[in-house]
């Protein structure tokens, strides 16, 4: 791959779940003095979905803000591709680092790879084997365009090998999101965010819901909310609502019991504190399945599959699938303290970003060496 080994690294972020994965990588590159730029696509643009995360995670202001905003998948992906390609054209970065599985991830990877600029993917190899999920398509395409694939769990290594990705591109580094979690958990406890919402430590459930398959269909959403209200009969619930879900709920005009608090999207440290001291979490998010495993807090996932099987096999997660009626019994078990405590998956130790940057530096050194070689050969041929 013909990169520019003397140039800067682009770290690309776009949506909320990217920020906690990239913050530790950005910090580690900075610590080592590696030239880098932070590029924000603007997929998430509300202050509550973006800016507050930058502040709390200690990320610098983006060097480039591409302002792509919302739209259909095609529009969003195309706008990110065009804007990233323009930036790459001007500056020719040595490497573009992307993370996770959102539209900005795949679009950034496509723009760079088509220009012959190498791509590194943080959180590679995860597969739900459900191609109706937009994120699954984003993961597959991004992985197959990347030169450096940083995996978080053993299933990721297996999936990539099975898809024919060469072994030397796969780097099992652990989970960068857990680096952020370990770095900020003390501040999160100190904040005691549960008190702000009038609930007792350890005596509330936390709910999040935003996946299109759950919230974009009225019947599904009504059924899920019925279950959530059922749980609220047993234990107070805090439910920070994603903008997508808020729009859908507004149309339904449902009424909630007092024990179910619908909140605005929460900042990272507040949410982390709430998660850490919840009796249990109910979610359809990918990242929260991992964070609850790292915190050893019970997690019930409102999906039939997960691309993060280690959270179920080793961690505290259980897929609720379609068996929503079984939820009541599970909640009883949890409240009585009868739930697996789980173990922390290998390399979720708070030091993943260090391993990522070790591999990036080694990769760039080889690129520089190859580029030098090409120059010498060209000179000899003259
Ligand atoms: C995206 C990711 C999803 C991730 C989620 C986390 C894709 C395909 N999906 O989904 O994997 O779990 O982020 O939040 O990339 N909106 C706002 N303000 C914002 C951003 C969005 O109001 O700052 C509203 C807009 O109406 C928008 C809708 O939310 O149309 C959905 O946003 P979008 O970025 O398309 O996808 P998410 O559902 O956030």
GROMACS .gro file of C-alpha atoms and ligand atoms in nm:
model
  421
    1UNK     CA    1   0.000   0.000   0.000
    2UNK     CA    2   0.139   0.337  -0.095
    3UNK     CA    3   0.085   0.564   0.207
    4UNK     CA    4   0.290   0.867   0.296
    5UNK     CA    5   0.507   0.752   0.583
    6UNK     CA    6   0.625   1.096   0.688
    7UNK     CA    7   0.276   1.240   0.722
    8UNK     CA    8   0.019   1.263   0.992
    9UNK     CA    9  -0.228   0.996   1.117
   10UNK     CA   10  -0.598   1.074   1.081
   11UNK     CA   11  -0.815   0.951   1.368
   12UNK     CA   12  -1.170   0.949   1.239
   13UNK     CA   13  -1.475   0.972   1.467
   14UNK     CA   14  -1.838   1.039   1.386
   15UNK     CA   15  -2.092   0.900   1.628
   16UNK     CA   16  -2.119   0.867   2.005
   17UNK     CA   17  -1.982   0.512   2.039
   18UNK     CA   18  -1.665   0.610   1.849
   19UNK     CA   19  -1.557   0.864   2.106
   20UNK     CA   20  -1.480   0.634   2.400
   21UNK     CA   21  -1.298   0.389   2.170
   22UNK     CA   22  -1.076   0.651   2.009
   23UNK     CA   23  -1.005   0.878   2.309
   24UNK     CA   24  -0.740   0.642   2.457
   25UNK     CA   25  -0.573   0.594   2.116
   26UNK     CA   26  -0.558   0.970   2.060
   27UNK     CA   27  -0.412   1.017   2.410
   28UNK     CA   28  -0.149   0.746   2.359
   29UNK     CA   29  -0.041   0.882   2.019
   30UNK     CA   30  -0.010   1.224   2.179
   31UNK     CA   31   0.198   1.085   2.469
   32UNK     CA   32   0.441   0.935   2.218
   33UNK     CA   33   0.452   1.250   2.006
   34UNK     CA   34   0.316   1.081   1.694
   35UNK     CA   35   0.176   1.346   1.454
   36UNK     CA   36  -0.202   1.308   1.437
   37UNK     CA   37  -0.521   1.489   1.350
   38UNK     CA   38  -0.867   1.428   1.487
   39UNK     CA   39  -1.132   1.426   1.216
   40UNK     CA   40  -1.499   1.444   1.323
   41UNK     CA   41  -1.746   1.361   1.048
   42UNK     CA   42  -2.039   1.525   1.229
   43UNK     CA   43  -2.264   1.215   1.204
   44UNK     CA   44  -2.365   1.297   1.562
   45UNK     CA   45  -2.386   1.671   1.606
   46UNK     CA   46  -2.609   1.747   1.909
   47UNK     CA   47  -2.396   1.874   2.200
   48UNK     CA   48  -2.539   1.595   2.417
   49UNK     CA   49  -2.441   1.329   2.164
   50UNK     CA   50  -2.098   1.464   2.081
   51UNK     CA   51  -1.938   1.773   2.238
   52UNK     CA   52  -1.992   1.670   2.598
   53UNK     CA   53  -1.814   1.339   2.528
   54UNK     CA   54  -1.513   1.522   2.388
   55UNK     CA   55  -1.496   1.735   2.702
   56UNK     CA   56  -1.537   1.450   2.950
   57UNK     CA   57  -1.304   1.212   2.769
   58UNK     CA   58  -1.037   1.481   2.747
   59UNK     CA   59  -1.029   1.471   2.368
   60UNK     CA   60  -0.892   1.773   2.185
   61UNK     CA   61  -1.117   1.982   1.962
   62UNK     CA   62  -1.136   1.813   1.622
   63UNK     CA   63  -0.877   1.946   1.375
   64UNK     CA   64  -1.128   1.889   1.097
   65UNK     CA   65  -1.506   1.896   1.134
   66UNK     CA   66  -1.681   1.761   0.825
   67UNK     CA   67  -2.040   1.848   0.925
   68UNK     CA   68  -2.217   1.563   0.741
   69UNK     CA   69  -2.516   1.539   0.980
   70UNK     CA   70  -2.811   1.301   0.947
   71UNK     CA   71  -2.963   1.148   0.635
   72UNK     CA   72  -3.038   0.814   0.476
   73UNK     CA   73  -2.760   0.557   0.500
   74UNK     CA   74  -2.660   0.627   0.140
   75UNK     CA   75  -2.658   1.004   0.189
   76UNK     CA   76  -2.465   0.989   0.515
   77UNK     CA   77  -2.212   0.738   0.383
   78UNK     CA   78  -2.163   0.927   0.058
   79UNK     CA   79  -2.120   1.263   0.233
   80UNK     CA   80  -1.858   1.120   0.471
   81UNK     CA   81  -1.675   0.956   0.180
   82UNK     CA   82  -1.663   1.278  -0.019
   83UNK     CA   83  -1.548   1.489   0.273
   84UNK     CA   84  -1.285   1.239   0.393
   85UNK     CA   85  -1.154   1.194   0.039
   86UNK     CA   86  -1.116   1.572   0.000
   87UNK     CA   87  -0.925   1.598   0.326
   88UNK     CA   88  -0.704   1.301   0.231
   89UNK     CA   89  -0.640   1.457  -0.108
   90UNK     CA   90  -0.511   1.776   0.054
   91UNK     CA   91  -0.296   1.614   0.320
   92UNK     CA   92  -0.227   1.252   0.225
   93UNK     CA   93  -0.223   1.103   0.578
   94UNK     CA   94   0.001   0.804   0.648
   95UNK     CA   95  -0.286   0.609   0.802
   96UNK     CA   96  -0.658   0.655   0.870
   97UNK     CA   97  -0.772   0.501   1.199
   98UNK     CA   98  -1.145   0.420   1.226
   99UNK     CA   99  -1.334   0.247   1.507
  100UNK     CA  100  -1.652   0.049   1.562
  101UNK     CA  101  -1.924  -0.005   1.305
  102UNK     CA  102  -2.114   0.316   1.236
  103UNK     CA  103  -2.168   0.470   0.893
  104UNK     CA  104  -1.875   0.709   0.945
  105UNK     CA  105  -1.648   0.408   1.005
  106UNK     CA  106  -1.715   0.234   0.676
  107UNK     CA  107  -1.731   0.557   0.477
  108UNK     CA  108  -1.396   0.677   0.610
  109UNK     CA  109  -1.241   0.338   0.541
  110UNK     CA  110  -1.373   0.332   0.182
  111UNK     CA  111  -1.256   0.685   0.104
  112UNK     CA  112  -0.905   0.617   0.235
  113UNK     CA  113  -0.863   0.267   0.091
  114UNK     CA  114  -0.968   0.381  -0.257
  115UNK     CA  115  -0.692   0.641  -0.243
  116UNK     CA  116  -0.434   0.381  -0.144
  117UNK     CA  117  -0.411   0.515   0.211
  118UNK     CA  118  -0.388   0.235   0.467
  119UNK     CA  119  -0.673   0.193   0.717
  120UNK     CA  120  -0.657   0.068   1.077
  121UNK     CA  121  -0.977  -0.063   1.234
  122UNK     CA  122  -1.018  -0.049   1.611
  123UNK     CA  123  -1.277  -0.313   1.716
  124UNK     CA  124  -1.239  -0.539   1.415
  125UNK     CA  125  -1.379  -0.886   1.358
  126UNK     CA  126  -1.708  -0.865   1.547
  127UNK     CA  127  -1.993  -1.041   1.366
  128UNK     CA  128  -2.361  -1.081   1.453
  129UNK     CA  129  -2.414  -1.287   1.133
  130UNK     CA  130  -2.726  -1.077   1.080
  131UNK     CA  131  -2.692  -0.879   0.760
  132UNK     CA  132  -3.018  -0.693   0.821
  133UNK     CA  133  -2.821  -0.483   1.075
  134UNK     CA  134  -2.656  -0.187   0.902
  135UNK     CA  135  -2.366  -0.218   1.147
  136UNK     CA  136  -2.292  -0.575   1.032
  137UNK     CA  137  -2.241  -0.457   0.674
  138UNK     CA  138  -2.025  -0.172   0.800
  139UNK     CA  139  -1.809  -0.415   0.999
  140UNK     CA  140  -1.756  -0.658   0.713
  141UNK     CA  141  -1.665  -0.393   0.458
  142UNK     CA  142  -1.439  -0.200   0.697
  143UNK     CA  143  -1.249  -0.513   0.798
  144UNK     CA  144  -1.188  -0.618   0.439
  145UNK     CA  145  -1.049  -0.274   0.355
  146UNK     CA  146  -0.816  -0.252   0.656
  147UNK     CA  147  -0.444  -0.322   0.681
  148UNK     CA  148  -0.441  -0.327   1.060
  149UNK     CA  149  -0.728  -0.508   1.233
  150UNK     CA  150  -0.740  -0.457   1.609
  151UNK     CA  151  -0.961  -0.718   1.773
  152UNK     CA  152  -1.126  -0.706   2.114
  153UNK     CA  153  -1.212  -1.070   2.171
  154UNK     CA  154  -1.124  -1.420   2.052
  155UNK     CA  155  -1.438  -1.449   1.835
  156UNK     CA  156  -1.311  -1.154   1.632
  157UNK     CA  157  -0.984  -1.334   1.555
  158UNK     CA  158  -1.177  -1.646   1.451
  159UNK     CA  159  -1.421  -1.455   1.230
  160UNK     CA  160  -1.145  -1.272   1.047
  161UNK     CA  161  -0.943  -1.591   0.985
  162UNK     CA  162  -1.258  -1.760   0.861
  163UNK     CA  163  -1.311  -1.475   0.613
  164UNK     CA  164  -0.958  -1.519   0.479
  165UNK     CA  165  -0.797  -1.210   0.635
  166UNK     CA  166  -0.420  -1.278   0.651
  167UNK     CA  167  -0.298  -1.359   1.001
  168UNK     CA  168  -0.036  -1.083   1.000
  169UNK     CA  169  -0.308  -0.818   0.971
  170UNK     CA  170  -0.494  -0.939   1.281
  171UNK     CA  171  -0.382  -0.793   1.615
  172UNK     CA  172  -0.556  -0.906   1.931
  173UNK     CA  173  -0.517  -0.596   2.150
  174UNK     CA  174  -0.819  -0.598   2.381
  175UNK     CA  175  -1.086  -0.337   2.429
  176UNK     CA  176  -1.009   0.037   2.400
  177UNK     CA  177  -1.355   0.124   2.533
  178UNK     CA  178  -1.259  -0.049   2.858
  179UNK     CA  179  -0.948   0.176   2.873
  180UNK     CA  180  -1.184   0.475   2.886
  181UNK     CA  181  -1.406   0.306   3.141
  182UNK     CA  182  -1.116   0.226   3.378
  183UNK     CA  183  -0.978   0.576   3.340
  184UNK     CA  184  -1.304   0.747   3.434
  185UNK     CA  185  -1.482   0.508   3.669
  186UNK     CA  186  -1.355   0.671   3.990
  187UNK     CA  187  -1.480   1.012   3.878
  188UNK     CA  188  -1.809   0.843   3.786
  189UNK     CA  189  -1.855   0.694   4.137
  190UNK     CA  190  -1.759   1.022   4.302
  191UNK     CA  191  -2.034   1.195   4.111
  192UNK     CA  192  -2.304   0.965   4.259
  193UNK     CA  193  -2.532   1.040   3.965
  194UNK     CA  194  -2.811   0.815   4.098
  195UNK     CA  195  -2.879   1.074   4.370
  196UNK     CA  196  -2.950   1.338   4.101
  197UNK     CA  197  -3.237   1.125   3.977
  198UNK     CA  198  -3.374   1.044   4.323
  199UNK     CA  199  -3.297   0.671   4.317
  200UNK     CA  200  -3.090   0.463   4.559
  201UNK     CA  201  -2.750   0.319   4.473
  202UNK     CA  202  -2.796  -0.039   4.348
  203UNK     CA  203  -3.176  -0.014   4.355
  204UNK     CA  204  -3.269   0.094   4.006
  205UNK     CA  205  -3.249  -0.040   3.652
  206UNK     CA  206  -3.101   0.148   3.357
  207UNK     CA  207  -3.261   0.112   3.012
  208UNK     CA  208  -3.140   0.219   2.668
  209UNK     CA  209  -3.308   0.152   2.335
  210UNK     CA  210  -3.219   0.288   1.992
  211UNK     CA  211  -3.167   0.013   1.737
  212UNK     CA  212  -3.379   0.061   1.422
  213UNK     CA  213  -3.504  -0.300   1.444
  214UNK     CA  214  -3.645  -0.223   1.791
  215UNK     CA  215  -3.764   0.135   1.767
  216UNK     CA  216  -3.855   0.202   1.403
  217UNK     CA  217  -4.148  -0.042   1.404
  218UNK     CA  218  -4.440   0.087   1.615
  219UNK     CA  219  -4.561  -0.259   1.717
  220UNK     CA  220  -4.215  -0.365   1.836
  221UNK     CA  221  -4.161  -0.043   2.022
  222UNK     CA  222  -4.500  -0.064   2.197
  223UNK     CA  223  -4.429  -0.423   2.300
  224UNK     CA  224  -4.084  -0.330   2.432
  225UNK     CA  225  -4.222  -0.033   2.623
  226UNK     CA  226  -4.491  -0.257   2.772
  227UNK     CA  227  -4.213  -0.480   2.907
  228UNK     CA  228  -4.015  -0.184   3.034
  229UNK     CA  229  -4.325  -0.058   3.220
  230UNK     CA  230  -4.372  -0.405   3.362
  231UNK     CA  231  -4.017  -0.393   3.501
  232UNK     CA  232  -4.091  -0.044   3.637
  233UNK     CA  233  -4.359  -0.205   3.858
  234UNK     CA  234  -4.077  -0.395   4.031
  235UNK     CA  235  -3.790  -0.141   4.041
  236UNK     CA  236  -3.742   0.226   3.945
  237UNK     CA  237  -3.608   0.274   3.593
  238UNK     CA  238  -3.386   0.543   3.445
  239UNK     CA  239  -3.416   0.558   3.067
  240UNK     CA  240  -3.193   0.810   2.883
  241UNK     CA  241  -3.359   0.838   2.544
  242UNK     CA  242  -3.165   0.849   2.216
  243UNK     CA  243  -3.293   1.116   1.968
  244UNK     CA  244  -3.404   0.845   1.724
  245UNK     CA  245  -3.614   0.675   1.995
  246UNK     CA  246  -3.751   1.005   2.125
  247UNK     CA  247  -3.888   1.086   1.780
  248UNK     CA  248  -4.060   0.746   1.759
  249UNK     CA  249  -4.199   0.758   2.114
  250UNK     CA  250  -4.340   1.107   2.060
  251UNK     CA  251  -4.558   0.966   1.781
  252UNK     CA  252  -4.699   0.688   1.998
  253UNK     CA  253  -4.829   0.915   2.275
  254UNK     CA  254  -4.794   0.654   2.553
  255UNK     CA  255  -4.816   0.733   2.927
  256UNK     CA  256  -4.551   0.620   3.178
  257UNK     CA  257  -4.572   0.525   3.543
  258UNK     CA  258  -4.383   0.758   3.783
  259UNK     CA  259  -4.120   0.488   3.842
  260UNK     CA  260  -4.006   0.516   3.479
  261UNK     CA  261  -3.800   0.833   3.424
  262UNK     CA  262  -3.739   0.928   3.061
  263UNK     CA  263  -3.422   1.139   3.045
  264UNK     CA  264  -3.227   1.330   2.785
  265UNK     CA  265  -2.913   1.155   2.649
  266UNK     CA  266  -2.657   1.159   2.933
  267UNK     CA  267  -2.292   1.260   2.938
  268UNK     CA  268  -2.034   0.979   2.955
  269UNK     CA  269  -1.932   1.006   3.320
  270UNK     CA  270  -2.289   1.033   3.447
  271UNK     CA  271  -2.394   0.733   3.240
  272UNK     CA  272  -2.090   0.532   3.350
  273UNK     CA  273  -2.170   0.599   3.716
  274UNK     CA  274  -2.533   0.498   3.666
  275UNK     CA  275  -2.431   0.181   3.485
  276UNK     CA  276  -2.177   0.084   3.751
  277UNK     CA  277  -2.428   0.105   4.036
  278UNK     CA  278  -2.743  -0.019   3.858
  279UNK     CA  279  -2.911  -0.335   3.981
  280UNK     CA  280  -2.916  -0.430   3.613
  281UNK     CA  281  -2.916  -0.279   3.265
  282UNK     CA  282  -3.158  -0.348   2.980
  283UNK     CA  283  -3.024  -0.244   2.640
  284UNK     CA  284  -2.997  -0.304   2.268
  285UNK     CA  285  -2.661  -0.124   2.244
  286UNK     CA  286  -2.343  -0.306   2.145
  287UNK     CA  287  -2.105  -0.108   2.364
  288UNK     CA  288  -2.316  -0.131   2.679
  289UNK     CA  289  -2.306  -0.512   2.664
  290UNK     CA  290  -1.928  -0.480   2.693
  291UNK     CA  291  -1.923  -0.204   2.954
  292UNK     CA  292  -2.156  -0.399   3.185
  293UNK     CA  293  -1.935  -0.706   3.148
  294UNK     CA  294  -1.632  -0.495   3.242
  295UNK     CA  295  -1.825  -0.357   3.542
  296UNK     CA  296  -1.971  -0.701   3.630
  297UNK     CA  297  -2.324  -0.560   3.630
  298UNK     CA  298  -2.609  -0.782   3.497
  299UNK     CA  299  -2.713  -0.694   3.143
  300UNK     CA  300  -3.024  -0.805   2.954
  301UNK     CA  301  -2.993  -0.746   2.582
  302UNK     CA  302  -3.304  -0.685   2.376
  303UNK     CA  303  -3.172  -0.864   2.070
  304UNK     CA  304  -3.173  -1.216   1.931
  305UNK     CA  305  -2.801  -1.213   1.851
  306UNK     CA  306  -2.482  -1.041   1.957
  307UNK     CA  307  -2.158  -0.967   1.775
  308UNK     CA  308  -1.994  -0.968   2.121
  309UNK     CA  309  -2.031  -1.330   2.234
  310UNK     CA  310  -1.767  -1.302   2.506
  311UNK     CA  311  -2.011  -1.082   2.703
  312UNK     CA  312  -2.251  -1.379   2.719
  313UNK     CA  313  -1.996  -1.662   2.746
  314UNK     CA  314  -1.766  -1.492   2.998
  315UNK     CA  315  -1.948  -1.180   3.110
  316UNK     CA  316  -2.276  -1.077   3.270
  317UNK     CA  317  -2.483  -1.046   2.955
  318UNK     CA  318  -2.788  -1.248   2.853
  319UNK     CA  319  -2.980  -1.213   2.526
  320UNK     CA  320  -3.351  -1.173   2.589
  321UNK     CA  321  -3.432  -1.240   2.224
  322UNK     CA  322  -3.803  -1.255   2.156
  323UNK     CA  323  -3.884  -1.408   2.493
  324UNK     CA  324  -3.989  -1.082   2.652
  325UNK     CA  325  -4.241  -1.253   2.874
  326UNK     CA  326  -3.956  -1.443   3.042
  327UNK     CA  327  -3.804  -1.109   3.142
  328UNK     CA  328  -4.010  -1.082   3.462
  329UNK     CA  329  -3.864  -1.401   3.603
  330UNK     CA  330  -3.509  -1.300   3.511
  331UNK     CA  331  -3.554  -0.962   3.675
  332UNK     CA  332  -3.672  -1.139   3.995
  333UNK     CA  333  -3.358  -1.354   3.990
  334UNK     CA  334  -3.132  -1.053   3.949
  335UNK     CA  335  -3.302  -0.852   4.221
  336UNK     CA  336  -3.259  -1.151   4.456
  337UNK     CA  337  -2.885  -1.149   4.371
  338UNK     CA  338  -2.898  -1.474   4.173
  339UNK     CA  339  -2.704  -1.372   3.865
  340UNK     CA  340  -2.371  -1.469   3.715
  341UNK     CA  341  -2.096  -1.229   3.817
  342UNK     CA  342  -1.900  -1.325   3.510
  343UNK     CA  343  -1.532  -1.276   3.443
  344UNK     CA  344  -1.353  -1.000   3.253
  345UNK     CA  345  -1.254  -1.113   2.901
  346UNK     CA  346  -0.880  -1.140   2.822
  347UNK     CA  347  -0.699  -0.809   2.754
  348UNK     CA  348  -0.989  -0.593   2.874
  349UNK     CA  349  -0.733  -0.453   3.115
  350UNK     CA  350  -0.728  -0.080   3.049
  351UNK     CA  351  -0.413  -0.096   2.832
  352UNK     CA  352  -0.550  -0.178   2.487
  353UNK     CA  353  -0.461   0.161   2.335
  354UNK     CA  354  -0.095   0.107   2.423
  355UNK     CA  355  -0.098  -0.217   2.223
  356UNK     CA  356  -0.282  -0.044   1.935
  357UNK     CA  357  -0.019   0.230   1.915
  358UNK     CA  358   0.270  -0.020   1.942
  359UNK     CA  359   0.135  -0.191   1.628
  360UNK     CA  360   0.067   0.139   1.450
  361UNK     CA  361   0.423   0.258   1.511
  362UNK     CA  362   0.568  -0.074   1.391
  363UNK     CA  363   0.348  -0.059   1.080
  364UNK     CA  364   0.451   0.298   0.997
  365UNK     CA  365   0.817   0.211   1.039
  366UNK     CA  366   0.783  -0.070   0.786
  367UNK     CA  367   0.593   0.163   0.550
  368UNK     CA  368   0.871   0.422   0.582
  369UNK     CA  369   1.132   0.156   0.515
  370UNK     CA  370   0.945   0.032   0.206
  371UNK     CA  371   0.901   0.386   0.077
  372UNK     CA  372   1.276   0.446   0.116
  373UNK     CA  373   1.343   0.122  -0.073
  374UNK     CA  374   1.115   0.231  -0.359
  375UNK     CA  375   1.303   0.564  -0.379
  376UNK     CA  376   1.641   0.386  -0.395
  377UNK     CA  377   1.519   0.147  -0.664
  378UNK     CA  378   1.381   0.436  -0.869
  379UNK     CA  379   1.711   0.624  -0.836
  380UNK     CA  380   1.906   0.314  -0.942
  381UNK     CA  381   1.683   0.267  -1.245
  382UNK     CA  382   1.747   0.625  -1.366
  383LIG     C1  383  -2.572   0.541   1.505
  383LIG     C2  384  -2.507   0.410   1.458
  383LIG     C3  385  -2.533   0.300   1.561
  383LIG     C4  386  -2.489   0.344   1.698
  383LIG     C5  387  -2.560   0.475   1.733
  383LIG     C6  388  -2.524   0.526   1.869
  383LIG     C7  389  -2.502   0.381   1.214
  383LIG     C8  390  -2.558   0.301   1.102
  383LIG     N1  391  -2.565   0.365   1.332
  383LIG     O1  392  -2.712   0.520   1.508
  383LIG     O2  393  -2.460   0.186   1.524
  383LIG     O3  394  -2.523   0.244   1.792
  383LIG     O4  395  -2.524   0.573   1.635
  383LIG     O5  396  -2.597   0.639   1.898
  383LIG     O6  397  -2.407   0.454   1.196
  383LIG     N2  398  -2.995   1.258   1.569
  383LIG     C9  399  -3.004   1.374   1.639
  383LIG     N3  400  -2.888   1.430   1.684
  383LIG    C10  401  -2.766   1.376   1.663
  383LIG    C11  402  -2.759   1.255   1.588
  383LIG    C12  403  -2.873   1.197   1.544
  383LIG     O7  404  -3.112   1.427   1.661
  383LIG     O8  405  -2.664   1.431   1.708
  383LIG    C13  406  -3.119   1.194   1.520
  383LIG    C14  407  -3.147   1.230   1.376
  383LIG     O9  408  -3.283   1.243   1.360
  383LIG    C15  409  -3.100   1.108   1.301
  383LIG    C16  410  -3.127   0.995   1.400
  383LIG    O10  411  -3.104   1.053   1.528
  383LIG    O11  412  -3.166   1.092   1.180
  383LIG    C17  413  -3.038   0.878   1.384
  383LIG    O12  414  -2.899   0.918   1.380
  383LIG     P1  415  -2.794   0.834   1.295
  383LIG    O13  416  -2.658   0.891   1.312
  383LIG    O14  417  -2.843   0.817   1.156
  383LIG    O15  418  -2.800   0.690   1.359
  383LIG     P2  419  -2.813   0.642   1.511
  383LIG    O16  420  -2.947   0.585   1.532
  383LIG    O17  421  -2.765   0.748   1.606
   0.00000   0.00000   0.00000
